[in-house]
GROMACS .gro file of C-alpha atoms in nm:
model
  436
    1UNK     CA    1  -0.003  -0.022  -0.017
    2UNK     CA    2   0.158   0.324  -0.120
    3UNK     CA    3   0.061   0.609   0.148
    4UNK     CA    4   0.059   1.001   0.076
    5UNK     CA    5   0.037   1.250   0.378
    6UNK     CA    6  -0.055   1.596   0.323
    7UNK     CA    7  -0.190   1.884   0.557
    8UNK     CA    8  -0.427   2.139   0.526
    9UNK     CA    9  -0.438   2.506   0.672
   10UNK     CA   10  -0.817   2.640   0.757
   11UNK     CA   11  -0.802   3.010   0.686
   12UNK     CA   12  -1.194   3.052   0.704
   13UNK     CA   13  -1.375   3.101   1.034
   14UNK     CA   14  -1.742   3.086   0.890
   15UNK     CA   15  -1.696   2.737   0.794
   16UNK     CA   16  -1.824   2.431   1.022
   17UNK     CA   17  -1.641   2.151   1.097
   18UNK     CA   18  -1.847   1.924   0.855
   19UNK     CA   19  -1.815   2.185   0.561
   20UNK     CA   20  -1.456   2.200   0.675
   21UNK     CA   21  -1.432   1.805   0.642
   22UNK     CA   22  -1.633   1.801   0.318
   23UNK     CA   23  -1.394   2.048   0.165
   24UNK     CA   24  -1.140   1.811   0.246
   25UNK     CA   25  -1.307   1.480   0.119
   26UNK     CA   26  -1.354   1.690  -0.169
   27UNK     CA   27  -1.010   1.784  -0.221
   28UNK     CA   28  -0.889   1.389  -0.134
   29UNK     CA   29  -1.104   1.311  -0.422
   30UNK     CA   30  -0.921   1.515  -0.640
   31UNK     CA   31  -0.600   1.391  -0.561
   32UNK     CA   32  -0.671   1.013  -0.578
   33UNK     CA   33  -0.808   1.084  -0.928
   34UNK     CA   34  -0.484   1.189  -1.060
   35UNK     CA   35  -0.293   1.006  -0.884
   36UNK     CA   36  -0.495   0.635  -0.820
   37UNK     CA   37  -0.200   0.468  -0.690
   38UNK     CA   38  -0.187   0.658  -0.353
   39UNK     CA   39  -0.370   0.638  -0.038
   40UNK     CA   40  -0.408   0.956   0.081
   41UNK     CA   41  -0.451   1.113   0.462
   42UNK     CA   42  -0.480   1.490   0.525
   43UNK     CA   43  -0.394   1.671   0.825
   44UNK     CA   44  -0.645   1.930   0.901
   45UNK     CA   45  -0.511   2.279   1.083
   46UNK     CA   46  -0.732   2.523   1.193
   47UNK     CA   47  -0.610   2.807   1.377
   48UNK     CA   48  -0.945   3.007   1.415
   49UNK     CA   49  -1.073   2.710   1.621
   50UNK     CA   50  -0.756   2.546   1.774
   51UNK     CA   51  -0.781   2.214   1.626
   52UNK     CA   52  -0.598   1.989   1.448
   53UNK     CA   53  -0.766   1.625   1.357
   54UNK     CA   54  -0.694   1.416   0.999
   55UNK     CA   55  -0.941   1.305   0.759
   56UNK     CA   56  -0.999   1.046   0.478
   57UNK     CA   57  -1.179   1.000   0.214
   58UNK     CA   58  -1.492   0.742   0.191
   59UNK     CA   59  -1.271   0.479  -0.049
   60UNK     CA   60  -1.047   0.481   0.196
   61UNK     CA   61  -1.233   0.479   0.532
   62UNK     CA   62  -1.404   0.203   0.383
   63UNK     CA   63  -1.102   0.005   0.359
   64UNK     CA   64  -0.998   0.024   0.655
   65UNK     CA   65  -1.283  -0.010   0.803
   66UNK     CA   66  -1.341   0.340   1.024
   67UNK     CA   67  -1.683   0.433   1.162
   68UNK     CA   68  -1.585   0.783   1.074
   69UNK     CA   69  -1.317   0.970   0.819
   70UNK     CA   70  -1.216   1.169   1.093
   71UNK     CA   71  -1.004   1.095   1.407
   72UNK     CA   72  -0.688   1.240   1.589
   73UNK     CA   73  -0.337   1.239   1.479
   74UNK     CA   74  -0.080   1.486   1.518
   75UNK     CA   75  -0.094   1.703   1.857
   76UNK     CA   76   0.202   1.889   2.015
   77UNK     CA   77   0.514   1.638   1.987
   78UNK     CA   78   0.415   1.459   1.722
   79UNK     CA   79   0.207   1.186   1.905
   80UNK     CA   80   0.139   0.915   1.673
   81UNK     CA   81   0.016   0.661   1.949
   82UNK     CA   82  -0.346   0.755   1.867
   83UNK     CA   83  -0.316   0.682   1.510
   84UNK     CA   84  -0.150   0.339   1.594
   85UNK     CA   85  -0.412   0.249   1.864
   86UNK     CA   86  -0.685   0.266   1.581
   87UNK     CA   87  -0.516   0.080   1.335
   88UNK     CA   88  -0.544  -0.191   1.607
   89UNK     CA   89  -0.898  -0.154   1.683
   90UNK     CA   90  -0.929  -0.160   1.303
   91UNK     CA   91  -0.746  -0.530   1.337
   92UNK     CA   92  -0.974  -0.643   1.600
   93UNK     CA   93  -1.283  -0.537   1.413
   94UNK     CA   94  -1.228  -0.750   1.152
   95UNK     CA   95  -1.531  -1.072   1.141
   96UNK     CA   96  -1.372  -1.387   1.123
   97UNK     CA   97  -1.043  -1.436   0.816
   98UNK     CA   98  -1.142  -1.186   0.556
   99UNK     CA   99  -1.260  -0.846   0.548
  100UNK     CA  100  -1.393  -0.664   0.252
  101UNK     CA  101  -1.174  -0.397   0.107
  102UNK     CA  102  -1.437  -0.239  -0.131
  103UNK     CA  103  -1.727  -0.307  -0.350
  104UNK     CA  104  -1.617  -0.467  -0.629
  105UNK     CA  105  -1.570  -0.845  -0.424
  106UNK     CA  106  -1.150  -0.805  -0.314
  107UNK     CA  107  -1.088  -0.968  -0.015
  108UNK     CA  108  -0.788  -1.012   0.188
  109UNK     CA  109  -0.734  -1.243   0.474
  110UNK     CA  110  -0.605  -1.201   0.882
  111UNK     CA  111  -0.255  -1.206   0.789
  112UNK     CA  112  -0.273  -0.983   0.450
  113UNK     CA  113  -0.444  -0.696   0.698
  114UNK     CA  114  -0.219  -0.754   0.958
  115UNK     CA  115   0.075  -0.700   0.729
  116UNK     CA  116  -0.088  -0.349   0.618
  117UNK     CA  117  -0.126  -0.255   0.964
  118UNK     CA  118   0.234  -0.303   1.040
  119UNK     CA  119   0.324  -0.101   0.717
  120UNK     CA  120   0.113   0.194   0.766
  121UNK     CA  121   0.276   0.199   1.135
  122UNK     CA  122   0.607   0.193   0.932
  123UNK     CA  123   0.494   0.459   0.698
  124UNK     CA  124   0.361   0.654   0.929
  125UNK     CA  125   0.691   0.648   1.189
  126UNK     CA  126   0.912   0.751   0.858
  127UNK     CA  127   0.673   1.041   0.802
  128UNK     CA  128   0.715   1.188   1.169
  129UNK     CA  129   1.077   1.161   1.149
  130UNK     CA  130   1.100   1.331   0.837
  131UNK     CA  131   0.857   1.614   0.948
  132UNK     CA  132   1.086   1.624   1.269
  133UNK     CA  133   1.445   1.599   1.108
  134UNK     CA  134   1.257   1.949   0.904
  135UNK     CA  135   1.138   2.137   1.195
  136UNK     CA  136   1.450   2.060   1.378
  137UNK     CA  137   1.595   2.255   1.109
  138UNK     CA  138   1.393   2.566   1.081
  139UNK     CA  139   1.464   2.577   1.467
  140UNK     CA  140   1.859   2.578   1.472
  141UNK     CA  141   1.843   2.835   1.133
  142UNK     CA  142   1.623   3.055   1.387
  143UNK     CA  143   1.881   2.987   1.649
  144UNK     CA  144   2.196   3.031   1.435
  145UNK     CA  145   2.062   3.378   1.289
  146UNK     CA  146   2.010   3.444   1.719
  147UNK     CA  147   2.339   3.409   1.800
  148UNK     CA  148   2.420   3.595   1.512
  149UNK     CA  149   2.252   3.905   1.563
  150UNK     CA  150   2.392   3.858   1.973
  151UNK     CA  151   2.731   3.850   1.888
  152UNK     CA  152   2.708   4.152   1.697
  153UNK     CA  153   2.533   4.327   1.964
  154UNK     CA  154   2.769   4.283   2.213
  155UNK     CA  155   3.035   4.341   2.024
  156UNK     CA  156   3.068   4.691   2.100
  157UNK     CA  157   2.761   4.855   1.934
  158UNK     CA  158   2.466   4.768   1.626
  159UNK     CA  159   2.648   4.751   1.314
  160UNK     CA  160   2.322   4.766   1.090
  161UNK     CA  161   2.515   4.622   0.754
  162UNK     CA  162   2.652   4.351   0.969
  163UNK     CA  163   2.291   4.221   1.084
  164UNK     CA  164   2.186   4.276   0.795
  165UNK     CA  165   2.458   3.994   0.606
  166UNK     CA  166   2.378   3.776   0.926
  167UNK     CA  167   2.006   3.767   0.804
  168UNK     CA  168   2.114   3.720   0.456
  169UNK     CA  169   2.310   3.425   0.535
  170UNK     CA  170   1.994   3.256   0.580
  171UNK     CA  171   1.862   3.128   0.194
  172UNK     CA  172   1.512   3.082   0.283
  173UNK     CA  173   1.495   3.468   0.391
  174UNK     CA  174   1.708   3.607   0.185
  175UNK     CA  175   1.490   3.371  -0.188
  176UNK     CA  176   1.122   3.499  -0.021
  177UNK     CA  177   1.226   3.862  -0.003
  178UNK     CA  178   1.416   3.886  -0.289
  179UNK     CA  179   1.049   3.755  -0.484
  180UNK     CA  180   0.844   4.017  -0.294
  181UNK     CA  181   1.081   4.297  -0.330
  182UNK     CA  182   1.080   4.210  -0.688
  183UNK     CA  183   0.707   4.216  -0.695
  184UNK     CA  184   0.650   4.551  -0.529
  185UNK     CA  185   0.862   4.716  -0.803
  186UNK     CA  186   0.651   4.567  -1.022
  187UNK     CA  187   0.391   4.693  -0.893
  188UNK     CA  188   0.374   5.023  -0.795
  189UNK     CA  189   0.155   5.229  -1.031
  190UNK     CA  190  -0.020   4.964  -1.157
  191UNK     CA  191  -0.348   5.057  -1.314
  192UNK     CA  192  -0.581   4.743  -1.235
  193UNK     CA  193  -0.510   4.586  -1.520
  194UNK     CA  194  -0.176   4.541  -1.443
  195UNK     CA  195  -0.299   4.398  -1.167
  196UNK     CA  196  -0.472   4.120  -1.328
  197UNK     CA  197  -0.265   4.016  -1.551
  198UNK     CA  198   0.005   3.978  -1.294
  199UNK     CA  199  -0.186   3.807  -1.050
  200UNK     CA  200  -0.306   3.582  -1.334
  201UNK     CA  201   0.063   3.491  -1.425
  202UNK     CA  202   0.131   3.400  -1.060
  203UNK     CA  203  -0.153   3.165  -1.118
  204UNK     CA  204  -0.432   3.352  -0.925
  205UNK     CA  205  -0.816   3.512  -1.047
  206UNK     CA  206  -0.919   3.813  -1.003
  207UNK     CA  207  -1.234   3.959  -1.223
  208UNK     CA  208  -1.099   4.117  -1.515
  209UNK     CA  209  -1.309   4.444  -1.480
  210UNK     CA  210  -1.430   4.543  -1.125
  211UNK     CA  211  -1.701   4.613  -1.031
  212UNK     CA  212  -1.974   4.539  -0.715
  213UNK     CA  213  -2.352   4.503  -0.701
  214UNK     CA  214  -2.620   4.588  -0.475
  215UNK     CA  215  -2.828   4.228  -0.464
  216UNK     CA  216  -3.151   4.235  -0.746
  217UNK     CA  217  -3.511   4.168  -0.679
  218UNK     CA  218  -3.575   3.989  -1.034
  219UNK     CA  219  -3.907   3.880  -0.837
  220UNK     CA  220  -3.993   4.231  -0.782
  221UNK     CA  221  -3.936   4.368  -1.109
  222UNK     CA  222  -4.231   4.393  -1.367
  223UNK     CA  223  -4.011   4.478  -1.655
  224UNK     CA  224  -3.911   4.066  -1.692
  225UNK     CA  225  -4.236   3.834  -1.750
  226UNK     CA  226  -4.242   3.514  -1.886
  227UNK     CA  227  -4.100   3.142  -1.874
  228UNK     CA  228  -3.821   3.092  -1.604
  229UNK     CA  229  -3.595   2.923  -1.725
  230UNK     CA  230  -3.256   2.862  -1.432
  231UNK     CA  231  -3.001   2.617  -1.603
  232UNK     CA  232  -2.704   2.423  -1.431
  233UNK     CA  233  -2.336   2.422  -1.663
  234UNK     CA  234  -2.147   2.186  -1.479
  235UNK     CA  235  -1.797   2.245  -1.549
  236UNK     CA  236  -1.629   2.009  -1.284
  237UNK     CA  237  -1.734   1.718  -1.073
  238UNK     CA  238  -1.588   1.558  -0.773
  239UNK     CA  239  -1.747   1.206  -0.677
  240UNK     CA  240  -1.615   0.886  -0.824
  241UNK     CA  241  -1.989   0.709  -0.843
  242UNK     CA  242  -2.150   0.941  -1.139
  243UNK     CA  243  -2.372   1.261  -1.028
  244UNK     CA  244  -2.689   1.274  -0.842
  245UNK     CA  245  -2.960   1.521  -0.787
  246UNK     CA  246  -3.278   1.512  -0.574
  247UNK     CA  247  -3.529   1.724  -0.436
  248UNK     CA  248  -3.641   1.975  -0.697
  249UNK     CA  249  -3.896   2.258  -0.564
  250UNK     CA  250  -4.020   2.585  -0.600
  251UNK     CA  251  -4.168   2.883  -0.367
  252UNK     CA  252  -4.481   3.135  -0.385
  253UNK     CA  253  -4.504   3.466  -0.286
  254UNK     CA  254  -4.619   3.357   0.048
  255UNK     CA  255  -4.295   3.144   0.102
  256UNK     CA  256  -4.508   2.807   0.019
  257UNK     CA  257  -4.350   2.520  -0.134
  258UNK     CA  258  -4.408   2.398  -0.443
  259UNK     CA  259  -4.356   1.976  -0.537
  260UNK     CA  260  -4.464   1.775  -0.804
  261UNK     CA  261  -4.827   1.676  -0.831
  262UNK     CA  262  -4.881   1.480  -1.168
  263UNK     CA  263  -4.514   1.425  -1.375
  264UNK     CA  264  -4.432   1.186  -1.668
  265UNK     CA  265  -4.054   1.110  -1.860
  266UNK     CA  266  -4.002   1.106  -2.217
  267UNK     CA  267  -3.929   0.770  -2.351
  268UNK     CA  268  -3.539   0.861  -2.408
  269UNK     CA  269  -3.543   0.993  -2.060
  270UNK     CA  270  -3.387   1.281  -2.084
  271UNK     CA  271  -3.722   1.533  -2.046
  272UNK     CA  272  -3.961   1.552  -1.747
  273UNK     CA  273  -4.303   1.742  -1.726
  274UNK     CA  274  -4.468   1.848  -1.419
  275UNK     CA  275  -4.720   2.053  -1.264
  276UNK     CA  276  -4.618   2.208  -0.962
  277UNK     CA  277  -4.850   2.250  -0.623
  278UNK     CA  278  -4.842   2.319  -0.305
  279UNK     CA  279  -4.948   2.042   0.024
  280UNK     CA  280  -4.844   1.770  -0.229
  281UNK     CA  281  -4.860   1.400  -0.034
  282UNK     CA  282  -4.513   1.288  -0.262
  283UNK     CA  283  -4.545   0.946  -0.441
  284UNK     CA  284  -4.281   0.636  -0.337
  285UNK     CA  285  -3.983   0.625  -0.569
  286UNK     CA  286  -4.111   0.611  -0.951
  287UNK     CA  287  -4.459   0.612  -0.856
  288UNK     CA  288  -4.590   0.956  -1.042
  289UNK     CA  289  -4.929   0.978  -1.164
  290UNK     CA  290  -4.883   1.124  -1.561
  291UNK     CA  291  -5.005   1.469  -1.688
  292UNK     CA  292  -5.316   1.425  -1.781
  293UNK     CA  293  -5.347   1.567  -2.168
  294UNK     CA  294  -5.667   1.794  -2.061
  295UNK     CA  295  -5.514   1.946  -1.760
  296UNK     CA  296  -5.570   2.258  -1.624
  297UNK     CA  297  -5.382   2.451  -1.402
  298UNK     CA  298  -5.579   2.531  -1.074
  299UNK     CA  299  -5.485   2.883  -0.890
  300UNK     CA  300  -5.208   2.875  -0.752
  301UNK     CA  301  -5.028   2.594  -0.999
  302UNK     CA  302  -4.726   2.585  -1.253
  303UNK     CA  303  -4.629   2.374  -1.553
  304UNK     CA  304  -4.290   2.304  -1.542
  305UNK     CA  305  -4.033   2.138  -1.790
  306UNK     CA  306  -3.712   1.973  -1.714
  307UNK     CA  307  -3.422   1.862  -1.948
  308UNK     CA  308  -3.204   1.591  -1.824
  309UNK     CA  309  -2.809   1.653  -1.836
  310UNK     CA  310  -2.833   1.292  -1.840
  311UNK     CA  311  -3.015   1.005  -1.852
  312UNK     CA  312  -3.063   0.764  -1.504
  313UNK     CA  313  -2.784   0.517  -1.440
  314UNK     CA  314  -3.151   0.265  -1.386
  315UNK     CA  315  -3.360   0.325  -1.662
  316UNK     CA  316  -3.592   0.666  -1.747
  317UNK     CA  317  -3.887   0.647  -1.580
  318UNK     CA  318  -3.642   0.684  -1.269
  319UNK     CA  319  -3.529   0.989  -1.352
  320UNK     CA  320  -3.887   1.081  -1.191
  321UNK     CA  321  -3.700   1.000  -0.857
  322UNK     CA  322  -3.545   1.400  -0.864
  323UNK     CA  323  -3.860   1.537  -0.817
  324UNK     CA  324  -3.976   1.357  -0.433
  325UNK     CA  325  -3.907   1.584  -0.145
  326UNK     CA  326  -3.975   1.306   0.105
  327UNK     CA  327  -3.804   0.919   0.056
  328UNK     CA  328  -3.874   0.722   0.323
  329UNK     CA  329  -3.485   0.510   0.142
  330UNK     CA  330  -3.228   0.602  -0.061
  331UNK     CA  331  -3.415   0.398  -0.308
  332UNK     CA  332  -3.697   0.638  -0.382
  333UNK     CA  333  -3.504   0.966  -0.354
  334UNK     CA  334  -3.250   1.050  -0.618
  335UNK     CA  335  -3.174   1.052  -1.023
  336UNK     CA  336  -2.841   0.916  -1.047
  337UNK     CA  337  -2.670   0.951  -1.430
  338UNK     CA  338  -2.280   0.955  -1.546
  339UNK     CA  339  -2.051   1.254  -1.510
  340UNK     CA  340  -2.200   1.439  -1.865
  341UNK     CA  341  -2.171   1.786  -1.908
  342UNK     CA  342  -2.484   1.898  -2.044
  343UNK     CA  343  -2.689   2.142  -1.951
  344UNK     CA  344  -2.959   2.115  -1.705
  345UNK     CA  345  -3.242   2.332  -1.776
  346UNK     CA  346  -3.595   2.388  -1.551
  347UNK     CA  347  -3.864   2.569  -1.694
  348UNK     CA  348  -4.183   2.758  -1.513
  349UNK     CA  349  -4.405   2.816  -1.771
  350UNK     CA  350  -4.528   3.171  -1.724
  351UNK     CA  351  -4.451   3.233  -1.381
  352UNK     CA  352  -4.167   3.343  -1.133
  353UNK     CA  353  -4.138   3.195  -0.781
  354UNK     CA  354  -4.001   3.358  -0.466
  355UNK     CA  355  -3.750   3.093  -0.492
  356UNK     CA  356  -3.634   2.746  -0.649
  357UNK     CA  357  -3.381   2.507  -0.470
  358UNK     CA  358  -3.273   2.146  -0.549
  359UNK     CA  359  -2.946   1.947  -0.426
  360UNK     CA  360  -2.639   1.807  -0.646
  361UNK     CA  361  -2.494   1.516  -0.473
  362UNK     CA  362  -2.738   1.332  -0.220
  363UNK     CA  363  -2.825   1.358   0.145
  364UNK     CA  364  -2.972   0.964   0.178
  365UNK     CA  365  -2.718   0.788   0.005
  366UNK     CA  366  -2.351   0.858   0.031
  367UNK     CA  367  -2.072   0.851  -0.264
  368UNK     CA  368  -2.248   0.956  -0.560
  369UNK     CA  369  -2.059   1.308  -0.763
  370UNK     CA  370  -2.188   1.628  -0.709
  371UNK     CA  371  -2.043   1.977  -0.918
  372UNK     CA  372  -1.714   2.136  -0.773
  373UNK     CA  373  -1.812   2.420  -0.985
  374UNK     CA  374  -2.065   2.514  -1.252
  375UNK     CA  375  -2.283   2.810  -1.475
  376UNK     CA  376  -2.617   2.892  -1.372
  377UNK     CA  377  -2.773   3.032  -1.705
  378UNK     CA  378  -3.086   3.260  -1.562
  379UNK     CA  379  -3.349   3.400  -1.872
  380UNK     CA  380  -3.666   3.521  -1.839
  381UNK     CA  381  -3.825   3.682  -2.183
  382UNK     CA  382  -3.550   3.861  -2.334
  383UNK     CA  383  -3.284   3.925  -2.045
  384UNK     CA  384  -3.024   3.654  -1.955
  385UNK     CA  385  -2.761   3.644  -1.669
  386UNK     CA  386  -2.503   3.345  -1.620
  387UNK     CA  387  -2.282   3.335  -1.288
  388UNK     CA  388  -2.059   3.085  -1.245
  389UNK     CA  389  -2.016   2.899  -0.885
  390UNK     CA  390  -1.755   2.696  -0.703
  391UNK     CA  391  -1.871   2.441  -0.442
  392UNK     CA  392  -1.734   2.243  -0.212
  393UNK     CA  393  -2.011   2.090   0.012
  394UNK     CA  394  -2.149   1.799  -0.005
  395UNK     CA  395  -2.429   1.716  -0.081
  396UNK     CA  396  -2.476   2.085  -0.232
  397UNK     CA  397  -2.829   2.234  -0.158
  398UNK     CA  398  -2.849   2.469  -0.413
  399UNK     CA  399  -3.118   2.739  -0.340
  400UNK     CA  400  -3.168   3.052  -0.569
  401UNK     CA  401  -3.345   3.321  -0.392
  402UNK     CA  402  -3.518   3.589  -0.675
  403UNK     CA  403  -3.595   3.853  -0.427
  404UNK     CA  404  -3.233   3.891  -0.363
  405UNK     CA  405  -2.968   3.793  -0.611
  406UNK     CA  406  -2.590   3.823  -0.585
  407UNK     CA  407  -2.431   3.946  -0.894
  408UNK     CA  408  -2.147   4.038  -0.821
  409UNK     CA  409  -2.157   4.199  -0.496
  410UNK     CA  410  -1.995   3.868  -0.288
  411UNK     CA  411  -1.765   3.933   0.021
  412UNK     CA  412  -1.457   3.918  -0.193
  413UNK     CA  413  -1.579   4.127  -0.470
  414UNK     CA  414  -1.722   4.407  -0.213
  415UNK     CA  415  -1.354   4.382   0.005
  416UNK     CA  416  -1.151   4.462  -0.341
  417UNK     CA  417  -1.406   4.739  -0.480
  418UNK     CA  418  -1.385   4.901  -0.171
  419UNK     CA  419  -0.999   4.865  -0.154
  420UNK     CA  420  -0.964   5.013  -0.497
  421UNK     CA  421  -1.242   5.293  -0.422
  422UNK     CA  422  -1.471   5.194  -0.616
  423UNK     CA  423  -1.883   5.222  -0.532
  424UNK     CA  424  -2.135   4.979  -0.477
  425UNK     CA  425  -2.413   5.044  -0.786
  426UNK     CA  426  -2.732   4.932  -0.832
  427UNK     CA  427  -2.804   4.644  -1.076
  428UNK     CA  428  -2.867   4.747  -1.400
  429UNK     CA  429  -3.087   4.498  -1.633
  430UNK     CA  430  -3.064   4.616  -1.946
  431UNK     CA  431  -2.673   4.513  -1.914
  432UNK     CA  432  -2.797   4.151  -1.960
  433UNK     CA  433  -3.056   4.244  -2.195
  434UNK     CA  434  -3.077   4.008  -2.477
  435UNK     CA  435  -3.148   4.188  -2.840
  436UNK     CA  436  -3.474   4.032  -3.001
   0.00000   0.00000   0.00000
């Protein structure tokens, strides 16, 4: 078994521990996709909460028969006894002489598992030794600098040139200082466009044109009427079992939740036609009554068309599961499809809800994929706006509040605009109007 250990530093104090764990699991899945010959363990350090713990992905968790994706590992003094105790506990959990390592019916004997545990212990011993060596080297460098500065001070006065020379003997500090000075020199007097180009060259992203907008109420804007379309175009995914969607719902002006009343799916499995209404008792699984051909909408009901980005793993009719908001088991809850990059489109005919919600991924059965980056397209009449989102939570409960849309006014953009003395301005829908 090849094992790699990575450290992840969490700098966002607003994230909950569950959000941090889901984010780290997502990153580990990305590592595994790049190099599948390794198993990865991430040590998470959160200076905000003073927490330090380790995270493994779902696959490695199952291979080790862990109860959870997280456990303590390195603390002050680099004590790895907790991990070693956990590995001993894992070995004791094996029922009989074999244990399943994954869902492909691969098994290992008790002796092979014990050998794997022994190898893991050896790898961690070696890893801790390397980390301790690096830290000792850093401490020695710092101690050497302090000694040089103290010797200069006690020799009869502070010589600024001598102190600078002593500091510059440290190659790491010297190299870092040179880079910082070079960057600062080249950015003095730079325009915003030059700053953007420089940051992109260094691998960072900034808005090419800096604008910050106040929140916009699409629902209350009477200039826009007709069919409302919300589309999701996947850019990147995480997860090894395709993708999942569930819990499609909209909300009316009173905040009441509307879900599917009738629904039917096309023979190719890519299109759903449905009627949404409030206070609907959800069917189980795929037992949806089709929309009557002569059906007339009652007051408050909405006709909805959905174009799926991929057909279900399990057959066309199973796409109806994504409409169920109250499943009693995972077999009734979600649509599962391949990692398709086609757009998922939800059209509400002649209707503007106050809010639209859907779950990407599934809360009832772990392991299915979800979008880590995607474009969301909003269209109504001859107005259209596309926003790009990045996501690390699983499952991702997407909620589009049409009374409080955020067009470029996220916290980072606001901070950047204030730094450049750029005011936050009202959003102008005319800038996104499409000529008829």
